[in-house]
Short mmCIF file of C-alpha atoms and ligand atoms in Angstrom, two decimals:
data_model
loop_
_atom_site.label_atom_id
_atom_site.label_comp_id
_atom_site.label_asym_id
_atom_site.label_seq_id
_atom_site.Cartn_x
_atom_site.Cartn_y
_atom_site.Cartn_z
CA MET A 15 -124.74 7.23 2.56
CA GLU A 16 -125.51 10.76 1.01
CA THR A 17 -124.84 10.68 -2.80
CA ARG A 18 -124.14 14.67 -4.37
CA GLY A 19 -124.37 15.87 -7.44
CA ASN A 20 -121.15 15.71 -8.89
CA ARG A 21 -120.99 12.30 -7.76
CA GLU A 22 -124.36 11.54 -9.01
CA GLU A 23 -123.06 13.06 -12.75
CA THR A 24 -119.72 10.60 -12.48
CA GLY A 25 -121.84 7.93 -11.46
CA VAL A 26 -119.89 6.89 -8.07
CA THR A 27 -121.17 6.51 -4.36
CA PHE A 28 -119.22 6.88 -1.33
CA ARG A 29 -119.58 5.19 1.98
CA ALA A 30 -117.92 3.29 4.57
CA PRO A 31 -116.18 0.01 3.94
CA ARG A 32 -117.84 -3.16 4.87
CA ILE A 33 -116.30 -6.72 5.41
CA GLU A 34 -117.17 -8.25 2.52
CA ASP A 35 -114.89 -5.00 0.44
CA ALA A 36 -111.79 -5.83 1.77
CA THR A 37 -110.63 -8.51 -1.08
CA ALA A 38 -111.47 -5.66 -3.88
CA ILE A 39 -109.55 -2.97 -1.31
CA TYR A 40 -106.66 -5.53 -1.47
CA ASP A 41 -106.73 -5.37 -5.45
CA LEU A 42 -106.77 -1.88 -5.55
CA ILE A 43 -104.07 -1.33 -3.61
CA ARG A 44 -102.41 -3.79 -5.02
CA ARG A 45 -102.81 -2.16 -8.46
CA SER A 46 -101.99 1.21 -6.96
CA PRO A 47 -97.81 1.62 -6.65
CA PRO A 48 -96.01 2.76 -4.89
CA LEU A 49 -98.78 2.14 -1.89
CA ASP A 50 -97.53 -0.73 0.45
CA LEU A 51 -99.45 -3.66 -0.12
CA ASN A 52 -100.44 -4.40 3.66
CA SER A 53 -101.83 -8.30 4.36
CA LEU A 54 -105.69 -8.74 3.35
CA TYR A 55 -106.65 -9.20 6.99
CA CYS A 56 -104.87 -5.37 7.44
CA TYR A 57 -107.93 -4.58 5.33
CA LEU A 58 -110.24 -6.41 7.21
CA LEU A 59 -109.20 -4.85 10.28
CA LEU A 60 -109.48 -1.13 8.91
CA CYS A 61 -112.96 -2.22 6.91
CA ASP A 62 -114.46 -3.57 10.33
CA HIS A 63 -112.61 -1.64 13.58
CA PHE A 64 -112.40 1.47 11.64
CA ARG A 65 -114.96 1.87 9.49
CA ASN A 66 -116.01 5.37 11.20
CA THR A 67 -112.51 6.88 9.64
CA CYS A 68 -112.70 5.08 6.57
CA ILE A 69 -114.13 5.09 2.77
CA THR A 70 -114.80 3.59 -0.05
CA ALA A 71 -116.07 5.12 -3.56
CA GLU A 72 -118.11 2.80 -5.97
CA ARG A 73 -118.96 2.84 -9.63
CA GLU A 74 -121.21 0.30 -10.98
CA SER A 75 -120.65 -1.78 -7.54
CA VAL A 76 -117.26 -1.77 -8.22
CA ILE A 77 -114.89 -0.19 -5.68
CA VAL A 78 -112.73 2.62 -7.37
CA GLY A 79 -111.39 4.20 -4.05
CA PHE A 80 -110.49 4.09 -0.63
CA ILE A 81 -109.22 5.95 1.91
CA SER A 82 -108.23 4.54 5.13
CA ALA A 83 -107.44 6.83 8.53
CA TYR A 84 -107.72 6.78 11.78
CA ILE A 85 -107.67 8.51 15.05
CA PRO A 86 -104.36 8.18 16.58
CA PRO A 87 -104.99 6.93 20.14
CA GLU A 88 -102.93 10.03 21.46
CA LYS A 89 -104.08 12.43 19.46
CA PRO A 90 -107.96 12.54 19.65
CA GLY A 91 -108.01 15.72 17.49
CA THR A 92 -106.14 14.21 14.79
CA ILE A 93 -107.41 12.43 11.99
CA PHE A 94 -103.89 10.22 10.43
CA VAL A 95 -104.60 9.37 6.93
CA TRP A 96 -103.39 5.90 6.05
CA GLN A 97 -103.68 5.00 2.44
CA VAL A 98 -105.37 7.00 -1.11
CA ALA A 99 -105.99 4.70 -3.79
CA VAL A 100 -108.14 5.89 -7.10
CA ASP A 101 -108.29 2.96 -9.42
CA GLU A 102 -106.12 4.63 -12.87
CA SER A 103 -110.01 4.46 -14.80
CA VAL A 104 -111.14 7.31 -13.42
CA ARG A 105 -107.82 9.45 -11.60
CA ASN A 106 -107.70 12.56 -12.67
CA ARG A 107 -111.06 13.80 -11.90
CA SER A 108 -111.29 15.10 -8.28
CA LEU A 109 -112.50 11.44 -7.29
CA ALA A 110 -109.38 11.54 -4.19
CA THR A 111 -110.52 15.18 -3.37
CA THR A 112 -114.27 14.34 -2.91
CA MET A 113 -113.50 11.45 -1.34
CA LEU A 114 -111.63 13.10 1.71
CA GLU A 115 -113.85 15.93 1.68
CA ASP A 116 -116.42 13.30 2.16
CA LEU A 117 -114.46 11.39 4.73
CA LEU A 118 -113.91 14.72 6.77
CA GLU A 119 -117.76 15.72 6.77
CA ARG A 120 -118.82 12.88 8.61
CA LYS A 121 -119.91 13.85 11.86
CA SER A 122 -118.10 11.12 13.81
CA LEU A 123 -114.99 13.41 12.51
CA SER A 124 -115.75 17.07 13.52
CA HIS A 125 -113.49 17.33 16.30
CA ALA A 126 -110.86 16.64 14.15
CA ARG A 127 -109.00 19.44 14.02
CA CYS A 128 -105.83 18.34 12.39
CA LEU A 129 -104.86 16.25 9.44
CA GLU A 130 -101.84 13.98 9.36
CA THR A 131 -100.24 11.49 6.93
CA THR A 132 -96.36 10.27 5.45
CA VAL A 133 -95.50 10.25 2.25
CA THR A 134 -92.67 9.45 0.90
CA PRO A 135 -91.15 12.24 -1.36
CA SER A 136 -90.89 10.88 -4.79
CA ASN A 137 -94.66 10.54 -4.84
CA ARG A 138 -95.39 13.68 -6.44
CA ALA A 139 -99.19 12.78 -6.59
CA SER A 140 -99.51 12.08 -3.65
CA MET A 141 -97.58 15.55 -2.26
CA GLU A 142 -99.54 17.84 -4.59
CA PHE A 143 -102.82 15.52 -3.36
CA PHE A 144 -101.96 17.05 -0.08
CA ARG A 145 -101.34 20.66 -1.02
CA SER A 146 -104.31 20.83 -2.87
CA ILE A 147 -106.09 19.69 0.58
CA ALA A 148 -104.61 22.48 2.16
CA ARG A 149 -104.53 24.75 0.11
CA THR A 150 -108.68 24.87 -0.36
CA ARG A 151 -108.70 24.47 3.54
CA ASP A 152 -106.66 27.61 3.97
CA ALA A 153 -104.49 25.65 6.03
CA ALA A 154 -100.64 25.36 6.79
CA PHE A 155 -99.25 22.92 5.34
CA SER A 156 -96.05 21.82 6.78
CA THR A 157 -93.49 19.10 6.78
CA GLU A 158 -90.84 16.85 9.01
CA PRO A 159 -89.06 13.95 8.59
CA CYS A 160 -91.14 11.16 10.12
CA TYR A 161 -89.91 7.60 9.37
CA SER A 162 -86.00 7.48 8.45
CA GLU A 163 -85.12 4.78 6.00
CA GLU A 164 -83.14 2.97 8.96
CA LEU A 165 -86.51 2.29 10.48
CA PHE A 166 -87.55 -0.28 7.80
CA GLY A 167 -84.57 -2.68 8.04
CA THR A 168 -83.71 -4.16 5.15
CA GLU A 169 -87.00 -3.81 3.05
CA ASP A 170 -85.85 -1.36 0.32
CA HIS A 171 -88.01 1.91 1.56
CA GLU A 172 -87.55 5.72 1.03
CA ALA A 173 -87.68 7.35 4.18
CA GLU A 174 -91.29 8.61 5.44
CA LEU A 175 -91.97 12.95 5.94
CA LEU A 176 -94.49 13.68 8.25
CA ILE A 177 -97.46 16.40 6.24
CA ARG A 178 -99.34 18.12 8.91
CA ILE A 179 -102.39 20.05 7.79
CA ASP A 180 -103.65 22.34 10.48
CA PRO A 181 -106.33 23.83 10.85
CA LEU A 182 -108.59 21.32 8.74
CA ALA A 183 -111.27 23.58 9.68
CA ARG A 184 -112.98 25.53 6.51
CA PRO A 185 -112.01 28.97 7.07
C1 COA B 230 -102.89 9.85 -6.33
C2 COA B 230 -104.26 9.55 -6.37
C3 COA B 230 -104.81 9.46 -5.00
C4 COA B 230 -104.57 10.65 -7.14
O1 COA B 230 -106.35 10.61 -7.24
P1 COA B 230 -107.21 11.56 -8.32
O2 COA B 230 -108.43 11.01 -7.81
O3 COA B 230 -106.39 11.33 -9.85
O4 COA B 230 -106.70 13.35 -7.61
P2 COA B 230 -107.34 14.16 -7.77
O5 COA B 230 -107.88 14.40 -9.18
O6 COA B 230 -108.37 14.86 -6.71
O7 COA B 230 -106.49 15.12 -7.89
C5 COA B 230 -106.14 16.24 -6.43
C6 COA B 230 -104.57 16.78 -6.87
O8 COA B 230 -103.67 16.07 -6.72
C7 COA B 230 -102.60 16.31 -8.12
N1 COA B 230 -102.77 15.35 -8.69
C8 COA B 230 -103.12 13.92 -8.66
N2 COA B 230 -102.35 13.48 -9.35
C9 COA B 230 -100.93 14.18 -9.65
C10 COA B 230 -99.59 13.69 -10.20
N3 COA B 230 -100.22 12.11 -11.09
N4 COA B 230 -98.71 14.58 -10.01
C11 COA B 230 -98.88 15.32 -9.60
N5 COA B 230 -100.51 15.88 -9.11
C12 COA B 230 -101.10 15.00 -9.07
C13 COA B 230 -104.25 16.93 -8.70
O9 COA B 230 -103.56 18.24 -9.75
C14 COA B 230 -104.92 17.79 -7.60
O10 COA B 230 -104.45 18.96 -7.31
P3 COA B 230 -105.50 20.11 -7.84
O11 COA B 230 -106.43 20.06 -6.78
O12 COA B 230 -104.25 22.10 -7.74
O13 COA B 230 -106.04 20.46 -9.21
C15 COA B 230 -104.28 8.54 -7.44
O14 COA B 230 -103.37 8.63 -8.72
C16 COA B 230 -103.65 7.16 -7.07
O15 COA B 230 -104.52 6.07 -6.11
N6 COA B 230 -102.40 7.06 -7.19
C17 COA B 230 -101.36 5.73 -6.94
C18 COA B 230 -102.04 5.78 -5.09
C19 COA B 230 -100.66 6.73 -3.87
O16 COA B 230 -100.13 7.11 -4.64
N7 COA B 230 -101.36 7.41 -3.23
C20 COA B 230 -100.95 7.96 -2.40
C21 COA B 230 -102.32 9.05 -2.71
S1 COA B 230 -102.11 10.12 -1.15
#
């Protein structure tokens, strides 16, 4: 996958994940609270079946960033972003932003008109990240209730809000 200038400066390159990356991605998510840690098998599936809509950021052969995303089967014009993680050592350097922008530039996603994701209201970094993406694209940013606390059963889990960024295309 192509490498752009600012990434060369930071020594970070972006590419689609491979199944061999699943354990490193699992470790990155594990040390990225408040993200939910899913099973290793889940990350294997993402790296295998969903590699065209997921992206890794790599520095000196170490995975320092990951975004999982997919096209919901009943919403072909929407990209749903599942998890975004950047290693603590490289945060606040626009890595999450450039990683998502790189993903959205893929030809396979050129038909996506809208981005959706869910966030817990207390995750300020996540909220600000997606607000910033919407601002850059001059797109509307909206939130609505999505998965209530009750839906998580006995798990102590905050409700998840649905965020929509629409339209995704740059003006
Ligand atoms: C959230 C996270 C992915 C941001 O990665 P990053 O590479 O540091 O983000 P960026 O530098 O690209 O910042 C993007 C925007 O989010 C804002 N932001 C990032 N971290 C923030 C924080 N802790 N608090 C408030 N705003 C924050 C930045 O100010 C920036 O906004 P701007 O463009 O208006 O300046 C990273 O902190 C992380 O992995 N956190 C733990 C996992 C997590 O919460 N994931 C959910 C993310 S959607």
